[in-house]
Coordinates of N, CA and C in Angstrom, one line a residue:
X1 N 0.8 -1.2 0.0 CA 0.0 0.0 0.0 C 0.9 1.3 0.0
X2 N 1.8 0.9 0.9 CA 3.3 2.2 1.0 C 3.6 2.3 -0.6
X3 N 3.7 1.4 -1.7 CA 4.3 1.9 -2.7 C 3.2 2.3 -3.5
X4 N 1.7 1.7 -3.7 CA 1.2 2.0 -4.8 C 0.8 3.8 -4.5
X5 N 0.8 4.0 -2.5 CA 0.2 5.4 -2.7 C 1.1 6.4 -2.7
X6 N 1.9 6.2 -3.8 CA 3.2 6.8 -4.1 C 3.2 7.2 -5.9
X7 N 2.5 5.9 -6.5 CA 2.2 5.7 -7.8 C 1.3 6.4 -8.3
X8 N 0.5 7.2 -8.0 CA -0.9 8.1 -8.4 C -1.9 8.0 -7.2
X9 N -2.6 9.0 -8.0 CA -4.1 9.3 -7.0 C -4.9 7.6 -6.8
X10 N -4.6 7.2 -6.2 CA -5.7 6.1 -5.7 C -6.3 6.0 -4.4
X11 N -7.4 5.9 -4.5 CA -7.7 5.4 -3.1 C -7.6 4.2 -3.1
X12 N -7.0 4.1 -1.4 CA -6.5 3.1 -1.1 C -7.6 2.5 0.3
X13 N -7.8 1.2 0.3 CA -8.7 0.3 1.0 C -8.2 0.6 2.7
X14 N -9.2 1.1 3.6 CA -9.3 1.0 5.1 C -9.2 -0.2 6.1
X15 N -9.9 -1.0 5.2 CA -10.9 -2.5 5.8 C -10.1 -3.8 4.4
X16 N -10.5 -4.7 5.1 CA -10.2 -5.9 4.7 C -11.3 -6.9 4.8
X17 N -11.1 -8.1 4.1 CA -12.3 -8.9 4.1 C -11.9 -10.2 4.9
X18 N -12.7 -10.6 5.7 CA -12.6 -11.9 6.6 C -13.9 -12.7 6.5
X19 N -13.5 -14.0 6.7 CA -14.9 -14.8 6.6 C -15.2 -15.5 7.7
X20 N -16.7 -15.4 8.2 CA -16.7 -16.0 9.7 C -17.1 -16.8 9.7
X21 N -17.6 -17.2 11.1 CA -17.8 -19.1 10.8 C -18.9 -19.5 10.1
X22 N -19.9 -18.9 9.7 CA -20.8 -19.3 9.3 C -20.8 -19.3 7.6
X23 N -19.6 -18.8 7.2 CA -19.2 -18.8 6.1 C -19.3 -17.0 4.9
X24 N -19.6 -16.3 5.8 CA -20.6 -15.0 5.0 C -18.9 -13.9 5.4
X25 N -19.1 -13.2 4.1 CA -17.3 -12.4 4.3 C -17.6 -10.9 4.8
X26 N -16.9 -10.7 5.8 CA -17.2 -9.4 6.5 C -16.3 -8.4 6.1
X27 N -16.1 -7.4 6.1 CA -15.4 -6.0 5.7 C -14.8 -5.8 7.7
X28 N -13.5 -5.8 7.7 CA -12.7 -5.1 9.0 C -12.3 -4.5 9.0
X29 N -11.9 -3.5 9.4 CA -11.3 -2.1 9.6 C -9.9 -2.5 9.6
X30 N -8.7 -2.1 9.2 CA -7.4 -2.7 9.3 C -6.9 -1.9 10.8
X31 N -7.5 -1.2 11.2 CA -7.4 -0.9 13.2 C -7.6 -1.8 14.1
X32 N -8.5 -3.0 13.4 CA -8.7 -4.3 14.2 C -7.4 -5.4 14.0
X33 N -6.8 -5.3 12.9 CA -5.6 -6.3 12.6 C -4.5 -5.4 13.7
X34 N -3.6 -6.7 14.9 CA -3.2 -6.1 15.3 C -1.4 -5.9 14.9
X35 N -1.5 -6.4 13.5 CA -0.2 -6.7 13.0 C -0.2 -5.2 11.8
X36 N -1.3 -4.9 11.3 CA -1.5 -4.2 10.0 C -0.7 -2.8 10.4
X37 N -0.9 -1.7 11.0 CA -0.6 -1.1 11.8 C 1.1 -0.8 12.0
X38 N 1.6 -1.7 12.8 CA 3.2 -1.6 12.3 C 3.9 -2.1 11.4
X39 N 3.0 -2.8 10.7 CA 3.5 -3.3 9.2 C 3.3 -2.0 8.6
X40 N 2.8 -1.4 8.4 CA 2.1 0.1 7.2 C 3.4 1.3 7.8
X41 N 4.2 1.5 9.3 CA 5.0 2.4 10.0 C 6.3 1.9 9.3
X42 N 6.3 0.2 9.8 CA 7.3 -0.1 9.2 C 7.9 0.2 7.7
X43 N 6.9 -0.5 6.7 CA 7.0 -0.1 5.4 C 7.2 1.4 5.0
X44 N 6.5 1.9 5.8 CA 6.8 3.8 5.4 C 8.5 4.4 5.9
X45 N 8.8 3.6 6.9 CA 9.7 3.7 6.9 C 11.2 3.5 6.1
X46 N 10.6 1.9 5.7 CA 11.5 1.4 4.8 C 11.7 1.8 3.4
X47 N 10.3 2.6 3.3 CA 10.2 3.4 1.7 C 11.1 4.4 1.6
X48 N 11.1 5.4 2.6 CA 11.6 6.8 3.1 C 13.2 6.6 3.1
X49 N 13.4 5.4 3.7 CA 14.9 5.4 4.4 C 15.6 4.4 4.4
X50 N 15.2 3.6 3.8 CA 15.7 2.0 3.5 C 15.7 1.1 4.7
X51 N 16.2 -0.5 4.4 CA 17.2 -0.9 3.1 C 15.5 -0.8 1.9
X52 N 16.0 -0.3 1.0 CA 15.5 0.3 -0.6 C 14.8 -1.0 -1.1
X53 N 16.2 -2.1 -1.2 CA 16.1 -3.2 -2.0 C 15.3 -4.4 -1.2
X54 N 15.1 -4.0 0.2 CA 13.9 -5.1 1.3 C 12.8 -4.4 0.7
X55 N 12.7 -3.2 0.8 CA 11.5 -2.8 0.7 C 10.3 -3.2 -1.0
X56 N 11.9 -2.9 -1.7 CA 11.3 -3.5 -3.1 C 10.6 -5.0 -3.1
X57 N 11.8 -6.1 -2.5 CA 11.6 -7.3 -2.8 C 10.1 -7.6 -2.6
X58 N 9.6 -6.9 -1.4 CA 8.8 -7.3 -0.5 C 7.3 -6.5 -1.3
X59 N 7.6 -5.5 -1.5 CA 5.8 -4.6 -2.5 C 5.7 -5.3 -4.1
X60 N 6.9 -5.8 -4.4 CA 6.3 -6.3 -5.6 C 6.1 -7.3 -5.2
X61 N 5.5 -8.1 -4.6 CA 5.1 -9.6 -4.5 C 3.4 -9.1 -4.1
X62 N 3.6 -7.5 -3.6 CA 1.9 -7.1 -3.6 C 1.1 -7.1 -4.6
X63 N -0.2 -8.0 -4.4 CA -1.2 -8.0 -5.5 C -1.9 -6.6 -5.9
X64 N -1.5 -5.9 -5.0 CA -2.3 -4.5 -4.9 C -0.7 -3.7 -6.1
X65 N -0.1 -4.1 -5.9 CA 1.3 -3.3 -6.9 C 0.8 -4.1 -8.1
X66 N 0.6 -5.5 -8.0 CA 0.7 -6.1 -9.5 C -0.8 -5.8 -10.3
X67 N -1.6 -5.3 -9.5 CA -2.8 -4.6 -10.3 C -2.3 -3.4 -10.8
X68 N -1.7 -2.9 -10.0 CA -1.8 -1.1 -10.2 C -0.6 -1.3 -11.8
X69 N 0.5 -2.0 -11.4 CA 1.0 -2.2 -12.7 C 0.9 -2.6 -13.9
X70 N -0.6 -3.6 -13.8 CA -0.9 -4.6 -15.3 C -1.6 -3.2 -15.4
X71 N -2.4 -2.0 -14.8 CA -3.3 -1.0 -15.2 C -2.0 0.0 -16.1
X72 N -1.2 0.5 -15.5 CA -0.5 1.4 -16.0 C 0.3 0.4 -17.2
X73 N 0.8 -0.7 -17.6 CA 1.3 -1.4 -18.5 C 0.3 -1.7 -19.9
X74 N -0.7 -1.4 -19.3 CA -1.9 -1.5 -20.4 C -2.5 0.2 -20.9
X75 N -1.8 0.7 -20.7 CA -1.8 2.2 -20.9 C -3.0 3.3 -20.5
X76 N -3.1 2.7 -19.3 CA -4.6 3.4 -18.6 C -3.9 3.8 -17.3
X77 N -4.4 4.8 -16.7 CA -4.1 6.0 -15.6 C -4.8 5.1 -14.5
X78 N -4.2 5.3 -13.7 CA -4.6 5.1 -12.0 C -5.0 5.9 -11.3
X79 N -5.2 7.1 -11.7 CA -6.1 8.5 -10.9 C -7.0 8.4 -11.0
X80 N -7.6 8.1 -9.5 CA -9.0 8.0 -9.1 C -9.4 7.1 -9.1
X81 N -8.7 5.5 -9.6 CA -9.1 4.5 -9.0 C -9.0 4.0 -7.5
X82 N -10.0 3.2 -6.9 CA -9.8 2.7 -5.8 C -9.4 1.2 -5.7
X83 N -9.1 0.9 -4.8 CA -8.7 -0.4 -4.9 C -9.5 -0.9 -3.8
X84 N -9.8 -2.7 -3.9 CA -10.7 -3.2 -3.1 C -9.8 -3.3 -2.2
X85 N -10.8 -4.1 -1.0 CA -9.7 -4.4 0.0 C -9.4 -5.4 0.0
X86 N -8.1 -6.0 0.8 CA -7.9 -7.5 0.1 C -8.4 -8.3 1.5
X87 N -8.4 -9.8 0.8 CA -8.9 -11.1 1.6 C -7.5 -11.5 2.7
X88 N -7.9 -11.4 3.9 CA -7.7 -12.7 5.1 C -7.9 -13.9 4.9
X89 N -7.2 -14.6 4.2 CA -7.3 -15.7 4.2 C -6.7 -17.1 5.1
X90 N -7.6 -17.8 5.4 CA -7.4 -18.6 6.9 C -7.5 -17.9 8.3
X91 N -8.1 -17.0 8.3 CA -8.5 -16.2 9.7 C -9.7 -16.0 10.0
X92 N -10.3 -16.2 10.8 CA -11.7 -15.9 11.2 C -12.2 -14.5 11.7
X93 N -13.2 -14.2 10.9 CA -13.4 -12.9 11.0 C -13.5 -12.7 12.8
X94 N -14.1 -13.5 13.6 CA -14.3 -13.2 14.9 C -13.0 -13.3 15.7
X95 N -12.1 -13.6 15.0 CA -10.4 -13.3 15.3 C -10.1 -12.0 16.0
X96 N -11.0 -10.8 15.3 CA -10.8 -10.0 14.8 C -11.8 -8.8 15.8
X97 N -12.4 -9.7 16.9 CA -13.5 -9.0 18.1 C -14.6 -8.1 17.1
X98 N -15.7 -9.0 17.4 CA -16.6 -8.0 16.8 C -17.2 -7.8 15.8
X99 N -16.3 -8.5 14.9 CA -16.2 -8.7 13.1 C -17.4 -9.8 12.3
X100 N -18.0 -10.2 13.7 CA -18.7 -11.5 12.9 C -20.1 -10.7 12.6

């Protein structure tokens, strides 16, 4: 997310999607993930001030980078798109207090 909101005007996704037990996918706030948070400090950091080349290895393996790039590769602008939010997968949304 550190690199694409660097690449153009996008909005970028709040919440994330989790599925609970009953099988139905909930929208979370990424304030509830208690990892998301200093992952996003971390990365800003590592954007800003390195190491350059961790930070690379690591956003281009993001699905959220590999969209934003098949978009601008195909000769179409990324201002003002948004991006969905991405899937939790193998976590239960009630992981997550609240979420179900």
């Amino acid at each position: 997310m550190v690199l694409v909101s660097h690449m153009g005007a996008v909005t970028l996704p709040t919440t994330f999607m989790a599925q609970n037990s009953s099988g139905s996918w909930v929208e979370v706030p990424f304030s509830k993930d208690p990892v998301f948070g200093n992952a996003l400090k971390l990365a800003q950091s590592m954007y800003h001030h390195g190491p350059r080349e961790v930070f690379s290895a690591l956003a281009l393996r993001s699905s959220a980078v590999d969209a934003v790039n098949r978009t601008l590769n195909a000769g179409d602008s990324i201002d003002g798109a948004v991006l969905s939010p991405p899937t939790m997968l193998g976590i239960a949304a009630e992981t997550y207090g609240g979420a179900a």
